Short mmCIF file of C-alpha atoms in Angstrom, two decimals:
data_model
loop_
_atom_site.label_atom_id
_atom_site.label_comp_id
_atom_site.label_asym_id
_atom_site.label_seq_id
_atom_site.Cartn_x
_atom_site.Cartn_y
_atom_site.Cartn_z
CA MET K 1 110.09 109.31 141.17
CA LYS K 2 107.61 106.52 141.82
CA PRO K 3 108.86 102.93 141.53
CA ALA K 4 108.09 101.21 138.24
CA LEU K 5 104.90 99.18 138.27
CA SER K 6 105.51 95.44 138.30
CA LEU K 7 103.59 93.46 135.70
CA SER K 8 104.44 89.98 136.90
CA SER K 9 101.29 89.52 138.98
CA ALA K 10 99.02 90.01 135.96
CA VAL K 11 100.69 87.49 133.66
CA LEU K 12 99.20 84.15 134.67
CA PHE K 13 99.51 82.69 131.16
CA ASP K 14 102.31 82.19 128.65
CA HIS K 15 102.32 85.63 127.09
CA GLN K 16 105.34 84.97 124.91
CA ALA K 17 103.65 81.92 123.37
CA LEU K 18 100.63 84.12 122.63
CA ARG K 19 102.81 86.81 121.08
CA ASP K 20 104.64 84.24 118.96
CA GLN K 21 101.40 83.54 117.08
CA PHE K 22 101.63 86.97 115.39
CA PRO K 23 104.21 86.69 112.59
CA ALA K 24 104.37 90.44 111.88
CA LEU K 25 105.77 91.09 115.35
CA LYS K 26 108.88 89.02 114.68
CA GLN K 27 110.37 91.51 112.24
CA THR K 28 113.00 94.14 112.79
CA ILE K 29 113.06 97.58 111.20
CA GLY K 30 116.58 98.87 110.76
CA ASP K 31 118.48 97.88 113.89
CA HIS K 32 115.41 97.75 116.12
CA PRO K 33 112.74 95.14 116.80
CA LEU K 34 109.30 96.32 115.74
CA CYS K 35 107.46 97.99 118.60
CA TYR K 36 103.84 98.06 117.42
CA LEU K 37 101.71 100.48 119.44
CA ASP K 38 99.03 101.19 116.82
CA THR K 39 96.54 98.41 117.56
CA ALA K 40 93.65 100.88 117.88
CA ALA K 41 94.12 101.67 114.18
CA THR K 42 94.38 98.01 113.20
CA SER K 43 95.50 94.92 115.07
CA GLN K 44 98.09 92.47 113.88
CA LYS K 45 96.77 89.07 112.78
CA PRO K 46 97.52 85.68 114.34
CA GLN K 47 98.64 82.83 112.10
CA ALA K 48 95.32 81.07 112.66
CA VAL K 49 93.43 83.88 110.89
CA ILE K 50 95.89 83.94 108.00
CA ASP K 51 95.64 80.16 107.64
CA ALA K 52 91.82 80.13 107.70
CA MET K 53 91.61 82.62 104.84
CA THR K 54 94.31 80.82 102.86
CA GLU K 55 92.48 77.51 103.26
CA TYR K 56 89.27 79.03 101.92
CA TYR K 57 91.01 80.32 98.79
CA GLN K 58 92.97 77.10 98.28
CA LEU K 59 90.20 74.57 98.88
CA ASN K 60 86.74 76.12 99.20
CA ASN K 61 86.73 79.14 96.91
CA ALA K 62 83.12 79.49 95.72
CA ASN K 63 80.24 81.89 96.09
CA VAL K 64 77.79 81.34 98.92
CA HIS K 65 74.07 80.57 98.83
CA ARG K 66 73.99 80.12 95.05
CA ALA K 67 75.23 76.81 93.70
CA ALA K 68 74.49 73.13 94.14
CA HIS K 69 78.14 72.01 94.04
CA GLN K 70 80.18 70.96 97.05
CA LEU K 71 82.57 73.91 97.08
CA SER K 72 79.68 76.33 97.38
CA ALA K 73 78.06 74.16 100.05
CA ARG K 74 81.27 74.17 102.09
CA ALA K 75 81.75 77.93 101.67
CA THR K 76 78.13 78.59 102.64
CA GLN K 77 78.41 76.37 105.70
CA GLN K 78 81.55 78.17 106.86
CA TYR K 79 80.08 81.62 106.17
CA GLU K 80 76.82 80.99 108.02
CA ALA K 81 78.61 79.25 110.90
CA VAL K 82 80.43 82.52 111.55
CA ARG K 83 77.09 84.34 111.80
CA GLN K 84 76.08 82.03 114.62
CA GLN K 85 79.55 82.39 116.13
CA VAL K 86 79.25 86.18 116.18
CA ALA K 87 75.76 85.99 117.68
CA GLU K 88 77.08 83.86 120.53
CA PHE K 89 80.20 86.04 120.96
CA ILE K 90 78.18 89.21 121.60
CA HIS K 91 75.16 87.40 123.13
CA ALA K 92 72.65 88.36 120.46
CA GLN K 93 69.26 86.76 120.91
CA ARG K 94 69.09 85.33 117.40
CA GLN K 95 71.40 84.61 114.50
CA ASP K 96 69.53 86.76 111.98
CA GLU K 97 70.28 89.85 114.06
CA ILE K 98 73.84 89.67 112.70
CA ILE K 99 74.54 91.49 109.43
CA PHE K 100 77.96 91.25 107.80
CA THR K 101 79.31 94.54 106.45
CA HIS K 102 82.64 95.90 105.28
CA GLY K 103 83.32 97.44 108.70
CA THR K 104 82.08 99.80 111.38
CA THR K 105 81.77 102.69 108.93
CA GLU K 106 79.45 100.80 106.59
CA SER K 107 77.46 99.45 109.54
CA ILE K 108 76.71 102.95 110.83
CA ASN K 109 75.92 104.21 107.33
CA MET K 110 73.47 101.33 106.87
CA VAL K 111 71.61 102.31 110.03
CA ALA K 112 71.64 106.04 109.32
CA TYR K 113 70.42 105.51 105.76
CA GLY K 114 67.96 102.83 106.79
CA LEU K 115 66.28 105.15 109.31
CA THR K 116 65.57 107.88 106.74
CA SER K 117 61.85 107.16 106.46
CA GLN K 118 61.52 107.09 110.27
CA ILE K 119 63.09 110.51 110.93
CA LYS K 120 61.06 113.71 110.71
CA PRO K 121 62.01 117.41 110.58
CA ASN K 122 63.30 118.71 113.93
CA ASP K 123 63.83 115.21 115.34
CA VAL K 124 66.89 115.36 117.60
CA ILE K 125 69.94 113.12 117.13
CA LEU K 126 72.41 113.10 120.05
CA ILE K 127 76.05 112.29 119.23
CA ASP K 128 78.95 111.72 121.62
CA THR K 129 81.46 114.56 121.16
CA ALA K 130 84.28 112.00 121.33
CA ALA K 131 82.81 110.01 118.43
CA HIS K 132 84.81 108.87 115.42
CA HIS K 133 83.89 110.67 112.19
CA ALA K 134 82.20 107.45 111.06
CA ASN K 135 79.71 107.98 113.87
CA ILE K 136 79.16 111.65 113.02
CA VAL K 137 79.08 112.16 109.26
CA PRO K 138 76.38 109.54 108.42
CA TRP K 139 74.06 111.20 110.96
CA GLN K 140 74.78 114.62 109.49
CA GLU K 141 73.80 113.27 106.09
CA LEU K 142 70.63 111.81 107.60
CA ALA K 143 69.86 115.23 109.08
CA LYS K 144 70.33 116.85 105.65
CA ARG K 145 67.88 114.41 104.10
CA THR K 146 65.23 114.73 106.78
CA GLY K 147 65.58 118.08 108.53
CA ALA K 148 66.63 116.45 111.79
CA VAL K 149 68.81 118.38 114.26
CA ILE K 150 72.24 117.18 115.49
CA LYS K 151 73.10 117.88 119.13
CA PRO K 152 76.57 116.95 120.46
CA ILE K 153 76.81 115.51 123.98
CA PRO K 154 79.45 117.65 125.74
CA LEU K 155 82.50 116.35 127.57
CA THR K 156 83.80 117.23 131.01
CA THR K 157 87.13 119.00 131.47
CA ASN K 158 88.89 115.62 131.65
CA ALA K 159 87.33 114.50 128.35
CA GLN K 160 84.71 112.20 129.86
CA LEU K 161 81.15 112.28 128.59
CA ASP K 162 79.24 114.82 130.69
CA ILE K 163 76.43 112.84 132.32
CA THR K 164 74.68 115.93 133.66
CA ALA K 165 74.61 117.53 130.21
CA PHE K 166 73.44 114.22 128.73
CA ASP K 167 70.52 114.12 131.16
CA GLN K 168 69.56 117.67 130.17
CA LEU K 169 69.70 116.84 126.45
CA LEU K 170 67.44 113.85 127.00
CA ALA K 171 64.70 116.32 127.93
CA LEU K 172 64.59 117.10 124.18
CA LYS K 173 63.21 113.57 123.63
CA PRO K 174 65.82 112.61 120.99
CA LYS K 175 64.90 110.17 118.27
CA VAL K 176 68.42 108.70 118.11
CA VAL K 177 71.29 108.54 120.61
CA THR K 178 74.62 107.34 119.23
CA LEU K 179 77.60 106.65 121.50
CA CYS K 180 81.08 105.22 121.42
CA HIS K 181 81.71 102.35 123.82
CA VAL K 182 85.41 103.28 124.00
CA SER K 183 86.91 106.43 122.46
CA ASN K 184 89.25 105.58 119.61
CA ALA K 185 91.38 108.69 120.26
CA LEU K 186 91.62 108.64 124.05
CA GLY K 187 90.65 105.14 125.10
CA THR K 188 88.06 106.49 127.55
CA LEU K 189 85.31 104.05 128.49
CA ASN K 190 81.68 105.14 128.49
CA PRO K 191 79.19 103.57 130.93
CA VAL K 192 77.04 102.50 127.99
CA ASN K 193 74.64 100.34 129.99
CA GLU K 194 73.53 103.35 132.01
CA LEU K 195 73.53 105.75 129.05
CA VAL K 196 71.46 103.43 126.89
CA ALA K 197 68.96 102.88 129.71
CA LYS K 198 68.54 106.64 130.08
CA ALA K 199 68.07 107.08 126.32
CA LYS K 200 65.61 104.20 126.17
CA ALA K 201 63.55 105.76 128.97
CA VAL K 202 62.77 108.72 126.70
CA GLY K 203 62.02 106.55 123.68
CA ALA K 204 65.27 107.01 121.73
CA LEU K 205 66.83 104.50 119.37
CA THR K 206 70.40 103.74 120.42
CA LEU K 207 73.53 102.82 118.50
CA VAL K 208 76.84 101.94 120.17
CA ASP K 209 80.11 102.05 118.24
CA GLY K 210 82.03 99.10 119.67
CA ALA K 211 85.02 99.19 117.30
CA GLN K 212 87.49 99.94 120.10
CA ALA K 213 85.79 97.82 122.76
CA ILE K 214 85.22 94.49 121.05
CA ALA K 215 88.83 93.25 121.26
CA HIS K 216 89.29 94.23 124.89
CA LEU K 217 85.99 93.84 126.74
CA PRO K 218 83.29 91.18 126.94
CA VAL K 219 80.28 92.51 125.03
CA ASP K 220 76.71 91.48 125.81
CA VAL K 221 74.29 93.38 123.56
CA GLN K 222 71.30 92.16 125.52
CA LEU K 223 72.81 93.47 128.74
CA ILE K 224 73.66 96.81 127.12
CA ASP K 225 70.13 96.72 125.67
CA CYS K 226 71.05 98.90 122.67
CA ASP K 227 69.15 98.77 119.40
CA PHE K 228 72.32 98.59 117.29
CA TYR K 229 75.94 97.65 118.05
CA VAL K 230 78.67 97.87 115.41
CA PHE K 231 82.31 96.81 115.10
CA SER K 232 85.07 95.87 112.65
CA GLY K 233 87.03 92.65 112.24
CA HIS K 234 90.42 94.25 111.73
CA LYS K 235 90.52 95.79 115.21
CA MET K 236 89.91 92.40 116.88
CA TYR K 237 92.73 90.40 115.23
CA GLY K 238 90.66 89.57 112.16
CA PRO K 239 91.01 90.75 108.55
CA THR K 240 90.25 94.13 107.05
CA GLY K 241 87.15 94.56 104.91
CA VAL K 242 84.66 92.88 107.23
CA GLY K 243 82.50 94.14 110.06
CA VAL K 244 79.29 93.48 111.93
CA LEU K 245 76.03 95.30 112.33
CA TYR K 246 74.05 93.85 115.21
CA GLY K 247 70.48 95.06 115.42
CA ARG K 248 67.55 94.22 117.62
CA TYR K 249 65.42 92.22 115.18
CA THR K 250 62.36 94.45 115.37
CA GLU K 251 64.44 97.56 114.62
CA LEU K 252 66.73 95.92 112.07
CA ASP K 253 63.73 94.70 110.11
CA LYS K 254 62.43 98.28 109.75
CA LEU K 255 65.59 99.58 108.05
CA THR K 256 65.40 100.52 104.40
CA PRO K 257 68.20 98.64 102.60
CA MET K 258 71.10 100.92 101.65
CA LEU K 259 72.31 98.52 98.95
CA THR K 260 70.07 96.62 96.57
CA GLY K 261 70.72 93.97 93.95
CA GLY K 262 71.37 90.27 94.08
CA GLU K 263 71.08 88.02 97.12
CA MET K 264 68.79 90.36 99.08
CA ILE K 265 65.60 89.80 97.09
CA LYS K 266 62.63 87.46 97.26
CA THR K 267 61.18 88.16 93.78
CA VAL K 268 62.09 90.54 90.97
CA SER K 269 60.08 91.60 87.95
CA PHE K 270 60.20 94.72 85.80
CA GLU K 271 57.07 95.85 87.56
CA GLN K 272 58.30 95.51 91.15
CA THR K 273 60.79 93.89 93.52
CA GLU K 274 60.06 92.23 96.85
CA PHE K 275 62.95 92.16 99.30
CA GLY K 276 63.84 88.98 101.18
CA ALA K 277 64.01 88.36 104.91
CA LEU K 278 66.81 89.19 107.30
CA PRO K 279 69.74 88.84 107.23
CA ASN K 280 69.86 88.56 103.40
CA ARG K 281 67.75 91.71 102.96
CA LEU K 282 70.68 93.82 104.21
CA GLU K 283 73.50 91.86 102.53
CA ALA K 284 73.24 92.69 98.84
CA GLY K 285 75.75 91.17 96.43
CA THR K 286 78.63 88.78 96.93
CA PRO K 287 79.87 89.21 100.50
CA ALA K 288 83.46 89.25 101.75
CA ILE K 289 83.47 85.49 102.19
CA ALA K 290 87.14 84.94 103.00
CA GLU K 291 87.10 87.88 105.38
CA VAL K 292 84.03 86.57 107.22
CA ILE K 293 85.79 83.22 107.59
CA GLY K 294 88.84 85.09 108.88
CA LEU K 295 86.62 86.91 111.36
CA GLY K 296 85.35 83.57 112.59
CA ALA K 297 88.93 82.39 113.06
CA ALA K 298 89.72 85.55 115.04
CA ILE K 299 86.73 85.01 117.32
CA HIS K 300 87.74 81.37 117.85
CA PHE K 301 91.28 82.54 118.62
CA LEU K 302 89.99 85.00 121.24
CA GLN K 303 87.62 82.47 122.76
CA GLN K 304 90.51 80.08 123.43
CA LEU K 305 92.32 82.68 125.52
CA PRO K 306 91.92 83.53 129.23
CA ARG K 307 90.14 86.78 128.43
CA GLU K 308 89.85 88.06 132.01
CA GLN K 309 93.55 87.48 132.65
CA ILE K 310 94.44 89.20 129.40
CA LEU K 311 92.20 92.18 130.21
CA ALA K 312 93.88 92.45 133.63
CA HIS K 313 97.29 92.30 131.93
CA GLU K 314 96.28 94.97 129.40
CA GLN K 315 94.96 97.26 132.13
CA GLN K 316 98.07 96.88 134.22
CA LEU K 317 100.26 97.45 131.16
CA LEU K 318 98.28 100.56 130.26
CA ARG K 319 98.71 101.98 133.76
CA TYR K 320 102.44 101.24 133.51
CA LEU K 321 102.53 103.10 130.21
CA GLN K 322 100.70 106.09 131.71
CA GLN K 323 103.04 106.08 134.70
CA GLN K 324 106.15 105.96 132.55
CA LEU K 325 104.93 108.83 130.39
CA GLN K 326 104.21 110.94 133.45
CA GLN K 327 107.67 110.22 134.86
CA LEU K 328 109.33 111.15 131.57
CA GLY K 329 108.31 114.77 131.99
CA ALA K 330 107.27 117.37 129.42
CA ILE K 331 104.41 115.08 128.38
CA GLU K 332 100.77 116.14 128.19
CA LEU K 333 98.27 113.31 128.66
CA TYR K 334 94.63 113.52 127.58
CA GLY K 335 91.52 111.74 128.81
CA ILE K 336 93.03 110.25 131.97
CA ALA K 337 90.13 110.23 134.45
CA ASN K 338 90.28 110.11 138.22
CA ASP K 339 86.55 110.21 138.90
CA LYS K 340 84.44 107.18 139.61
CA HIS K 341 81.04 106.85 137.98
CA SER K 342 78.46 104.61 139.53
CA GLY K 343 77.34 103.27 136.17
CA ASP K 344 80.77 101.99 135.17
CA LYS K 345 81.32 98.45 136.37
CA HIS K 346 84.91 98.53 135.09
CA CYS K 347 85.97 101.12 137.67
CA ALA K 348 88.64 100.08 140.13
CA ASP K 349 90.47 101.99 142.87
CA GLY K 350 88.40 105.09 142.15
CA GLN K 351 89.55 105.36 138.54
CA ARG K 352 87.49 104.90 135.40
CA HIS K 353 89.67 102.83 133.16
CA ASN K 354 91.04 103.88 129.86
CA ILE K 355 90.90 100.93 127.49
CA GLY K 356 93.67 100.10 125.07
CA ALA K 357 95.07 103.57 124.32
CA VAL K 358 96.89 106.58 125.73
CA ALA K 359 96.79 109.98 124.00
CA PHE K 360 99.69 112.37 124.57
CA ASN K 361 101.83 115.16 123.18
CA LEU K 362 105.41 116.21 123.81
CA GLN K 363 104.99 119.72 125.15
CA GLY K 364 105.40 122.38 122.48
CA GLU K 365 106.19 119.91 119.69
CA HIS K 366 104.10 118.88 116.70
CA HIS K 367 102.68 115.39 117.02
CA GLN K 368 103.73 114.45 113.50
CA ASP K 369 107.37 115.28 114.22
CA VAL K 370 107.26 113.06 117.29
CA GLY K 371 105.70 110.20 115.32
CA ILE K 372 108.29 110.37 112.54
CA LEU K 373 111.20 110.36 114.99
CA LEU K 374 109.68 107.42 116.86
CA ASP K 375 109.31 105.54 113.59
CA GLN K 376 113.04 105.94 112.98
CA GLN K 377 113.46 103.81 116.11
CA ALA K 378 110.90 101.21 114.89
CA VAL K 379 108.18 102.45 117.24
CA ALA K 380 104.77 102.62 115.53
CA VAL K 381 102.25 105.05 117.03
CA ARG K 382 99.42 107.02 115.47
CA CYS K 383 99.59 110.80 115.11
CA GLY K 384 96.93 113.27 113.99
CA HIS K 385 93.29 114.01 114.79
CA HIS K 386 92.38 110.29 114.81
CA CYS K 387 89.21 110.90 112.78
CA ALA K 388 87.86 112.76 115.79
CA MET K 389 88.17 116.43 114.88
CA PRO K 390 85.26 117.62 117.09
CA LEU K 391 86.98 115.93 120.04
CA MET K 392 90.29 117.61 119.19
CA THR K 393 88.50 120.96 118.94
CA SER K 394 86.96 120.44 122.38
CA LEU K 395 90.46 119.74 123.75
CA ASN K 396 91.87 122.78 121.90
CA LEU K 397 94.28 120.51 120.02
CA GLY K 398 95.32 120.26 116.40
CA GLY K 399 96.08 116.61 117.04
CA CYS K 400 98.03 114.30 119.29
CA CYS K 401 99.99 111.07 119.43
CA ARG K 402 98.29 107.84 120.46
CA ALA K 403 100.01 104.72 121.75
CA SER K 404 97.65 101.73 121.75
CA ILE K 405 98.13 98.19 122.94
CA GLY K 406 96.80 94.73 122.13
CA ILE K 407 96.88 91.28 123.61
CA TYR K 408 100.39 90.81 122.25
CA THR K 409 101.88 93.99 123.76
CA ASN K 410 104.42 93.41 126.53
CA LYS K 411 106.48 95.43 128.98
CA GLN K 412 109.45 95.39 126.60
CA ASP K 413 107.33 97.24 124.03
CA VAL K 414 106.50 99.94 126.55
CA ASP K 415 110.11 100.23 127.69
CA GLN K 416 111.33 100.48 124.07
CA PHE K 417 108.74 103.16 123.40
CA ILE K 418 109.66 105.18 126.48
CA HIS K 419 113.37 104.94 125.65
CA ALA K 420 112.67 106.08 122.08
CA LEU K 421 110.42 108.93 123.24
CA ASN K 422 113.10 110.06 125.68
CA THR K 423 115.51 110.20 122.74
CA VAL K 424 112.99 112.26 120.78
CA LYS K 425 112.59 114.56 123.77
CA GLY K 426 116.36 115.06 123.88
CA LEU K 427 116.43 115.95 120.19
CA LEU K 428 113.50 118.37 120.21
CA LEU K 429 113.59 120.03 123.63
#
């Protein structure tokens, strides 16, 4: 048995003080402290985010952009300040390239719907086989409307995107290439800079689903050079019900609005309507004001942290988790890569990193049974197909368990999880 990996070298900041800012993590369930390993589904929220939303409702509750009174002015100022904050956080070129949505799913739907008039019969749309359903179904619906053809990008035997197959598919001159930055089910990291450059070279529009990357990795949309980048607030320590659609201005401005109504217009008469300019043109109706303010608080919270140190801690913790699972025995791990790809700047020691999550099964046992027995020991993991059924099919799986970490996860969480899983193993095997 290999010696346990030490985590002390990675923790160069007060991790306990960071963890203490998340009130949900202080609870116990039954006789056990909560061990929350489901951050990839939704992250816990720091007190600063909760307080920011409470303050809006207590002191500044008003609609934005519409009234002359001071409450509305304050709400509008806060709301629009977050737009600039998001633009700076992901290095967008301009503030009006940021569209607030209800989450990643709505962001992708807005793009897929908005491109309808630009897609012709037999146009090819390439989709990452590891994509979340939210990055598959909207494109299928677009294909139904237009006669376009969906082509999945295959995976290698270790569940990495197959670069050789991708290069061959690019010979079809796809109209759209849509990728995940990090797989939600497996945590595998795609070399999106290289993939987007290849797609751009054949004239494709590109969309990157950053829902699983945004809380872990620095994101620079200009460096990635994608046309669209999408993510959700609730996976980056912000509230549910808010997300971001970033679009290159020239491409964003061509999208047909998916939602129409108030706020997004310039003039309306019974004869015709003229839509307004970005970003309002794609933000019909009253937005999720409190949630946007909460998103801003989450970004501020992240920006105050030593992000590189935290990423190093997360990566070391994830490797410790993988190591402990392997040592436990009777565990099948998925998507753990040992190959190095030249386009992936996050490679180290010959290994392409998994980010934030480990997918596994207890050999011969149903994932749901494992999850329920872990829950009885206050360990929260996700079990099922993870909204990635094509990926599960490619792995010949009905589903799997996923343990995912966040900035608040510590070695004690991993040890509690491994102890609980060992108990489950003893019960089932």
